[in-house]
PDB file of C-alpha atoms in Angstrom:
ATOM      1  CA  UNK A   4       0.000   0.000   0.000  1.00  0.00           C
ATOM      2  CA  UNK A   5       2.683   2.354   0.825  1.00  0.00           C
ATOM      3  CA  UNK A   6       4.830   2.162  -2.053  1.00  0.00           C
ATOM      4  CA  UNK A   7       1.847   2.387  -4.527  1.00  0.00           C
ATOM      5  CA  UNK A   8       0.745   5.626  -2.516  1.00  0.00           C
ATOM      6  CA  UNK A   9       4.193   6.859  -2.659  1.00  0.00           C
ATOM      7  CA  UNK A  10       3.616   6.238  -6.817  1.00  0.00           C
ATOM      8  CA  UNK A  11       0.694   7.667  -7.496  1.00  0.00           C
ATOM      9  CA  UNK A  12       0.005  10.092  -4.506  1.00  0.00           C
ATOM     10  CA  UNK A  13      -2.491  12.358  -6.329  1.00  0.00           C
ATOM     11  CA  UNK A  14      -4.744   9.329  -7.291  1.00  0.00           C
ATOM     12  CA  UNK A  15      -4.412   7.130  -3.573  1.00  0.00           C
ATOM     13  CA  UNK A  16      -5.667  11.122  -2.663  1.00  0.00           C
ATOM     14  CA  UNK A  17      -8.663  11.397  -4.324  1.00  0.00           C
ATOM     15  CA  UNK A  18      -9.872   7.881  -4.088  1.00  0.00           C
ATOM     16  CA  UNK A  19      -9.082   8.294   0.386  1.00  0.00           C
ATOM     17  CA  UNK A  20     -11.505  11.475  -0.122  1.00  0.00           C
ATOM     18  CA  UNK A  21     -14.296   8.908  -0.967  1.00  0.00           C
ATOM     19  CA  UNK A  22     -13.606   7.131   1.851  1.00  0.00           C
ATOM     20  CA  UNK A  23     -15.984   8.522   4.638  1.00  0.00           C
ATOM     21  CA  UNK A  24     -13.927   9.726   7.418  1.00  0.00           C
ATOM     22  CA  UNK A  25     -16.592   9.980  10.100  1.00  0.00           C
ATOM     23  CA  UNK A  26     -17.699   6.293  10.202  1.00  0.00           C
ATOM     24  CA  UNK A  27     -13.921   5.176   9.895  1.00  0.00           C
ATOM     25  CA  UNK A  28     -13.678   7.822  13.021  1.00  0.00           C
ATOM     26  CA  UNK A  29     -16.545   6.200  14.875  1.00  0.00           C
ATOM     27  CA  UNK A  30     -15.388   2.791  14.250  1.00  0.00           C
ATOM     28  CA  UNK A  31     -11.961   4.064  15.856  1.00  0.00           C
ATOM     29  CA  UNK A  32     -13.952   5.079  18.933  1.00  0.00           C
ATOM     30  CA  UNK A  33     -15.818   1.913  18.946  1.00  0.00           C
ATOM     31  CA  UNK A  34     -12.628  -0.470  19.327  1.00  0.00           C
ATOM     32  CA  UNK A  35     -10.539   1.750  21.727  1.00  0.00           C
ATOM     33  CA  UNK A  36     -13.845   1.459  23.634  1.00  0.00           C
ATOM     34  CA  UNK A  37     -13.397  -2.261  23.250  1.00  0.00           C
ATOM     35  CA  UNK A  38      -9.863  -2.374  24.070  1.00  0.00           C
ATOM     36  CA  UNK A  39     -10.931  -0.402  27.368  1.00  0.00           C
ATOM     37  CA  UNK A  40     -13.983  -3.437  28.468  1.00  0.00           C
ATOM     38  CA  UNK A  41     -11.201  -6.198  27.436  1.00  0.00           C
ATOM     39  CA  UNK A  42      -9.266  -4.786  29.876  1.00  0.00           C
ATOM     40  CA  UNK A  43     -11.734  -4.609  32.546  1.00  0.00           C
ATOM     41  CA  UNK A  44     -12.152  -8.115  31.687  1.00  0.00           C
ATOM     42  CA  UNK A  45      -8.960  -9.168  32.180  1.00  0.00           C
ATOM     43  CA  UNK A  46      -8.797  -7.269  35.228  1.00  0.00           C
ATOM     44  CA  UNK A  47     -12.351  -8.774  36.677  1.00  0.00           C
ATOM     45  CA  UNK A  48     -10.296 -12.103  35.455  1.00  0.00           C
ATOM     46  CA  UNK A  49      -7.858 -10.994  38.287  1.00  0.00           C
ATOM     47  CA  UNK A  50      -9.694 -10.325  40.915  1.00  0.00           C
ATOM     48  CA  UNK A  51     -11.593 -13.905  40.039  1.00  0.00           C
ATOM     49  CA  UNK A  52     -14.807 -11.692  39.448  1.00  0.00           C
ATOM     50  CA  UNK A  53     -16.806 -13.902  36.957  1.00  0.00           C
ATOM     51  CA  UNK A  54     -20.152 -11.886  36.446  1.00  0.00           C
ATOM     52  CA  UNK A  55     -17.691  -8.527  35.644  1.00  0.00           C
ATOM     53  CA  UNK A  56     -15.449 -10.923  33.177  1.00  0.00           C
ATOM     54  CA  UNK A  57     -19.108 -11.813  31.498  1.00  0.00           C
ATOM     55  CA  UNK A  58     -20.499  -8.784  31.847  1.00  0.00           C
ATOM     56  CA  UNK A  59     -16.616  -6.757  29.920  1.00  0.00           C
ATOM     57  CA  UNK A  60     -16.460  -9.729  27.589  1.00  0.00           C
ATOM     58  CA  UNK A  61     -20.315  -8.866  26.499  1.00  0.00           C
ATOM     59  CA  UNK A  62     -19.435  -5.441  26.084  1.00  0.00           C
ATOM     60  CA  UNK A  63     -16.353  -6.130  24.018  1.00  0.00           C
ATOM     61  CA  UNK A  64     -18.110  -8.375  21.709  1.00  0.00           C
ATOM     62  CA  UNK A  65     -20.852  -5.603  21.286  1.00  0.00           C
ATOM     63  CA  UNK A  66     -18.192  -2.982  20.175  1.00  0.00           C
ATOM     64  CA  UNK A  67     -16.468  -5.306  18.083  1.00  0.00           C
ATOM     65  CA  UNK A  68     -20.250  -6.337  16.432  1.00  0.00           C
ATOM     66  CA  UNK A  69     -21.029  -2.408  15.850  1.00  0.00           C
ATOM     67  CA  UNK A  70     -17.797  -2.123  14.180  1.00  0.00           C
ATOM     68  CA  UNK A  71     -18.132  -4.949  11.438  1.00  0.00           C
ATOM     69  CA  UNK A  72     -21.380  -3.131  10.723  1.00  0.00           C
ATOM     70  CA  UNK A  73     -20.311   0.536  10.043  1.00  0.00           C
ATOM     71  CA  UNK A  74     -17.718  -1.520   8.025  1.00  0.00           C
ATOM     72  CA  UNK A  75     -20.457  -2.931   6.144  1.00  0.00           C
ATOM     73  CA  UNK A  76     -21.925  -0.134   6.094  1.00  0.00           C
ATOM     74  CA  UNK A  77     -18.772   1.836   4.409  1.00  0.00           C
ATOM     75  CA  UNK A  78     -18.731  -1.430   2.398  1.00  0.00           C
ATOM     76  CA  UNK A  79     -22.521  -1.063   0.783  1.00  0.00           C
ATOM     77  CA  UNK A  80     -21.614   2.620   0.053  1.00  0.00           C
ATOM     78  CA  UNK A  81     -18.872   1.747  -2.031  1.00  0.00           C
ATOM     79  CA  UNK A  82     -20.793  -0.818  -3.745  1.00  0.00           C
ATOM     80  CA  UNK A  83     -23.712   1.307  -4.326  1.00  0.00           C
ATOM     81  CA  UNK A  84     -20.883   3.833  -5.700  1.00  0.00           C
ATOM     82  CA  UNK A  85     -19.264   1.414  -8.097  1.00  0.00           C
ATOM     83  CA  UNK A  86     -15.850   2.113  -6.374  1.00  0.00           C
ATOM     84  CA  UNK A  87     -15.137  -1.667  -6.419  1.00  0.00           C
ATOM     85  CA  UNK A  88     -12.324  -3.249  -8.329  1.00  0.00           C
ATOM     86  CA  UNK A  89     -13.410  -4.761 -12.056  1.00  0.00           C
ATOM     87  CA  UNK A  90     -16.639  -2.463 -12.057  1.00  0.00           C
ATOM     88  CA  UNK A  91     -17.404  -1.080 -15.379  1.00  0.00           C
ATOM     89  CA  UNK A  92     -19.248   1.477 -13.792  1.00  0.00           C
ATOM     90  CA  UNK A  93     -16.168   2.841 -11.647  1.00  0.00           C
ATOM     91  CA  UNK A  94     -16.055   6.725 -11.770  1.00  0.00           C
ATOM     92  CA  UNK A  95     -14.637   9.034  -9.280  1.00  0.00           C
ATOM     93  CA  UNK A  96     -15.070  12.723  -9.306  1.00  0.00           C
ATOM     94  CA  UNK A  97     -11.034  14.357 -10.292  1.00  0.00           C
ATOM     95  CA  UNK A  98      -9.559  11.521 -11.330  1.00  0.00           C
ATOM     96  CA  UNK A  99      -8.347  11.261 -15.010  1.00  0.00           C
ATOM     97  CA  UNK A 100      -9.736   7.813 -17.139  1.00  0.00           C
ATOM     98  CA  UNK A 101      -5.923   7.382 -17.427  1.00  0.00           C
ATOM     99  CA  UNK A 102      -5.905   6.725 -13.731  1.00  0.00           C
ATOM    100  CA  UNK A 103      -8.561   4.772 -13.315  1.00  0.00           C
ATOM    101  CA  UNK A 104      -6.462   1.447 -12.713  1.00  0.00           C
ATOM    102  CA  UNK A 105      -4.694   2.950 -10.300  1.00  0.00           C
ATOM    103  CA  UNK A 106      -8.095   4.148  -8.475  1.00  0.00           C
ATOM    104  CA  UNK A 107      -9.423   0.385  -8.642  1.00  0.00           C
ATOM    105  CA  UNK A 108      -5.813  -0.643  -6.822  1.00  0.00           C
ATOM    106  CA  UNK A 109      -6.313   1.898  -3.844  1.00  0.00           C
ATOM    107  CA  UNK A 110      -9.593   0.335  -3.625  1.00  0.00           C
ATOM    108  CA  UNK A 111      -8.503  -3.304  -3.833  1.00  0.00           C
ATOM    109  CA  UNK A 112      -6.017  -2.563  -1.120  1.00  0.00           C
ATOM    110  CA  UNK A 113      -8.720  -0.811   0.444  1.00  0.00           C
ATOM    111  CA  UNK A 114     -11.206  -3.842   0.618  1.00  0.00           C
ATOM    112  CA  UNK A 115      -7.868  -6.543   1.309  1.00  0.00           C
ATOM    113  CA  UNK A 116      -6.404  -4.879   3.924  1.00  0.00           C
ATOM    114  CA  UNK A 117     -10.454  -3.502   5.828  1.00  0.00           C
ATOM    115  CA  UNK A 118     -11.122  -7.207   5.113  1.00  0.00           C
ATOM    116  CA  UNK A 119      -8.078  -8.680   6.921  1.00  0.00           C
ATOM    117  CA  UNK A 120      -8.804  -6.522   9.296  1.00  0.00           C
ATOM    118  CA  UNK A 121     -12.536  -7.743   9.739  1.00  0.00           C
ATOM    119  CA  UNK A 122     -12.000 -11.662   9.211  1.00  0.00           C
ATOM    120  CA  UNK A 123      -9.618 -11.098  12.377  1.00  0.00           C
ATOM    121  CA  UNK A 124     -12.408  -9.215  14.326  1.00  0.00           C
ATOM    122  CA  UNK A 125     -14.455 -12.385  13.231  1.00  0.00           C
ATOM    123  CA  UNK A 126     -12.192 -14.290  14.566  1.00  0.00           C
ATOM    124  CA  UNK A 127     -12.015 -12.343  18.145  1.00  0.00           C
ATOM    125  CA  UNK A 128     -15.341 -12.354  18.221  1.00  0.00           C
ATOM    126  CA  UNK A 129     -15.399 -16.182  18.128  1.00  0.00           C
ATOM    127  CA  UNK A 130     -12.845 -16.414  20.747  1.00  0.00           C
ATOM    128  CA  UNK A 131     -14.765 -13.701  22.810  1.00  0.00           C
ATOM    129  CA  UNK A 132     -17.835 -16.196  22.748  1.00  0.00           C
ATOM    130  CA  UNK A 133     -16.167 -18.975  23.644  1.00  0.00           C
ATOM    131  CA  UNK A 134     -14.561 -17.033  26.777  1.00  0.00           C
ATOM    132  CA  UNK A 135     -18.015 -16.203  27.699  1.00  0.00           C
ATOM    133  CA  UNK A 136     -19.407 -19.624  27.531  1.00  0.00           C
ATOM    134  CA  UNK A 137     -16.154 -20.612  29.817  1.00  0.00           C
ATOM    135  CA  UNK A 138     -17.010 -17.614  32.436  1.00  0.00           C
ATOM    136  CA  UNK A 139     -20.233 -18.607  32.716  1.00  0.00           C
ATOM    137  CA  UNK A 140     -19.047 -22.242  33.546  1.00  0.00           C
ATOM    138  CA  UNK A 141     -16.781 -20.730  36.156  1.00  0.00           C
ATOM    139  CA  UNK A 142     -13.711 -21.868  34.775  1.00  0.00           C
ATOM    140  CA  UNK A 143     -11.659 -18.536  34.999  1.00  0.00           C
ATOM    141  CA  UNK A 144     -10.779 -17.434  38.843  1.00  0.00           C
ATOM    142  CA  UNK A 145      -7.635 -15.025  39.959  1.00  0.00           C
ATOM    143  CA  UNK A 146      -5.299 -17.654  39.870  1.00  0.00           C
ATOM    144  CA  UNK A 147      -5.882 -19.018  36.070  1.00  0.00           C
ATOM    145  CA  UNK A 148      -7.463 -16.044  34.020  1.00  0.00           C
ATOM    146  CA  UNK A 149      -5.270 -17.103  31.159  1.00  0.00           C
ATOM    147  CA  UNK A 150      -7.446 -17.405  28.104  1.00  0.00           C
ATOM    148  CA  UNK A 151      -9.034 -13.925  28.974  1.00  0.00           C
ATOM    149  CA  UNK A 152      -5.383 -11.993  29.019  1.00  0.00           C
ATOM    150  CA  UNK A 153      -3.991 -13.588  25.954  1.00  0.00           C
ATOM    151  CA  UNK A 154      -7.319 -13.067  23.817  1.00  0.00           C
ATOM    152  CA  UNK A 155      -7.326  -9.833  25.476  1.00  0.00           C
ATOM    153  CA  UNK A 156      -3.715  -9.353  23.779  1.00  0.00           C
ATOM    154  CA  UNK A 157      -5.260 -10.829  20.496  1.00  0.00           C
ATOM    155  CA  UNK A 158      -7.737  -8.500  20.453  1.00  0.00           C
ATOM    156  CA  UNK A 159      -5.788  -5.239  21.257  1.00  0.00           C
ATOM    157  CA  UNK A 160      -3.480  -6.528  18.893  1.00  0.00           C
ATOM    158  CA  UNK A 161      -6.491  -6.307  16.294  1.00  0.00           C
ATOM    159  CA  UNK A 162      -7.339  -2.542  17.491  1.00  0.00           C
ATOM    160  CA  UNK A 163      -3.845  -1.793  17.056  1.00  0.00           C
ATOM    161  CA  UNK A 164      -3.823  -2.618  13.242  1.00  0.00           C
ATOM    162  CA  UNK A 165      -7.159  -0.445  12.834  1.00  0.00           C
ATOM    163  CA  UNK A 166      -4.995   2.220  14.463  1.00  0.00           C
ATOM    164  CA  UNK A 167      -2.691   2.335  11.999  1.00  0.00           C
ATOM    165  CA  UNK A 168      -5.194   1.658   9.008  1.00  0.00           C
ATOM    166  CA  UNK A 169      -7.394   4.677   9.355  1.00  0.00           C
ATOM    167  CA  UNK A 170      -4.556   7.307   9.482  1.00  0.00           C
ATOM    168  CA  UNK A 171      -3.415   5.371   5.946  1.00  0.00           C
ATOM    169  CA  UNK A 172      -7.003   4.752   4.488  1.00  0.00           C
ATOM    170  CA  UNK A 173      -8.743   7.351   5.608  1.00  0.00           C
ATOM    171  CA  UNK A 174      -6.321  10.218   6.397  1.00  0.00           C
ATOM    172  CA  UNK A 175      -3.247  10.888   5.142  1.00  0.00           C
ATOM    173  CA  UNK A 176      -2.770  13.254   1.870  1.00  0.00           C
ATOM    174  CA  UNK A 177      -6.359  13.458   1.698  1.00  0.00           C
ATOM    175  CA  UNK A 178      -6.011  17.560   0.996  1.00  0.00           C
ATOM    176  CA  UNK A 179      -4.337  17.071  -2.300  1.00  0.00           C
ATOM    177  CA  UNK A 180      -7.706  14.917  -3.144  1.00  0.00           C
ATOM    178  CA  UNK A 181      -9.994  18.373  -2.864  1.00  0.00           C
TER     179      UNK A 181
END
């Protein structure tokens, strides 16, 4: 992604201004809100506190559900705009029809990399459910809270790619795009 945007900085530009800047900025809220309940649940996990493990682990799977769908969200508006690689139909307002292969590669990043991104949030979320079937069994107490501090470091671990995907995506040289 970086060397392409280092290629053809005027085009990555333009296509990032289609990106919409608010949701990616809510869904940035959203997960360091998430990071914050997984660590309440590992800390609950500490102090051998199932119902607050449950109750953080809940609330971390929530905020990870309401991000996938502003991402799908974000997703169905670039559908609905034809900014998807191999559409016909792809126009974007300032760029030239010469560049219009280099458009459909930002996007193509875009939907690889916000993709990755999501099949891993998938997968937290799968691990998050499992934790909370475990809590609710009793398994976890403050001497083995293991499986809620490594999934904990999973998940901020997911968060922390976000983190650096929106400045990329959404952010950087978007004023040579207007």
């Amino acid at each position: 992604y970086t060397v392409y945007r280092n290629i053809y900085p005027e085009v990555f530009a333009i296509c990032s201004t289609s990106l919409n800047a608010v949701l990616g900025a809510v869904n940035t809220g959203v997960l360091l809100l998430s990071s914050f309940t997984m660590v309440m649940a590992v800390r609950a996990g500490q102090l051998g506190q199932q119902k607050a493990i449950i109750l953080f682990l809940v609330l971390t799977l929530l905020f990870g559900g309401v991000f996938l769908g502003v991402k799908a969200i974000e997703w169905k508006e670039k559908f609905d705009e034809h900014h998807i690689p191999g559409q016909a139909a792809f126009h974007l307002e300032g760029l030239k029809p010469a560049d219009q292969g280099h458009a459909q590669l930002f996007f193509s990043l875009y939907f690889a990399m916000t993709g990755l991104h999501a099949l891993h949030m998938i997968i937290g979320a799968v691990i998050l459910l499992t934790l909370i079937v475990h809590a609710k069994q009793g398994r976890y107490s403050a001497s083995y809270y293991t499986p809620v501090d490594v999934a904990g470091l999973y998940w901020h671990f997911v968060d922390v790619i976000w983190i650096f995907l929106f400045p990329l995506l959404y952010l950087i040289d978007r004023h040579l795009g207007k």
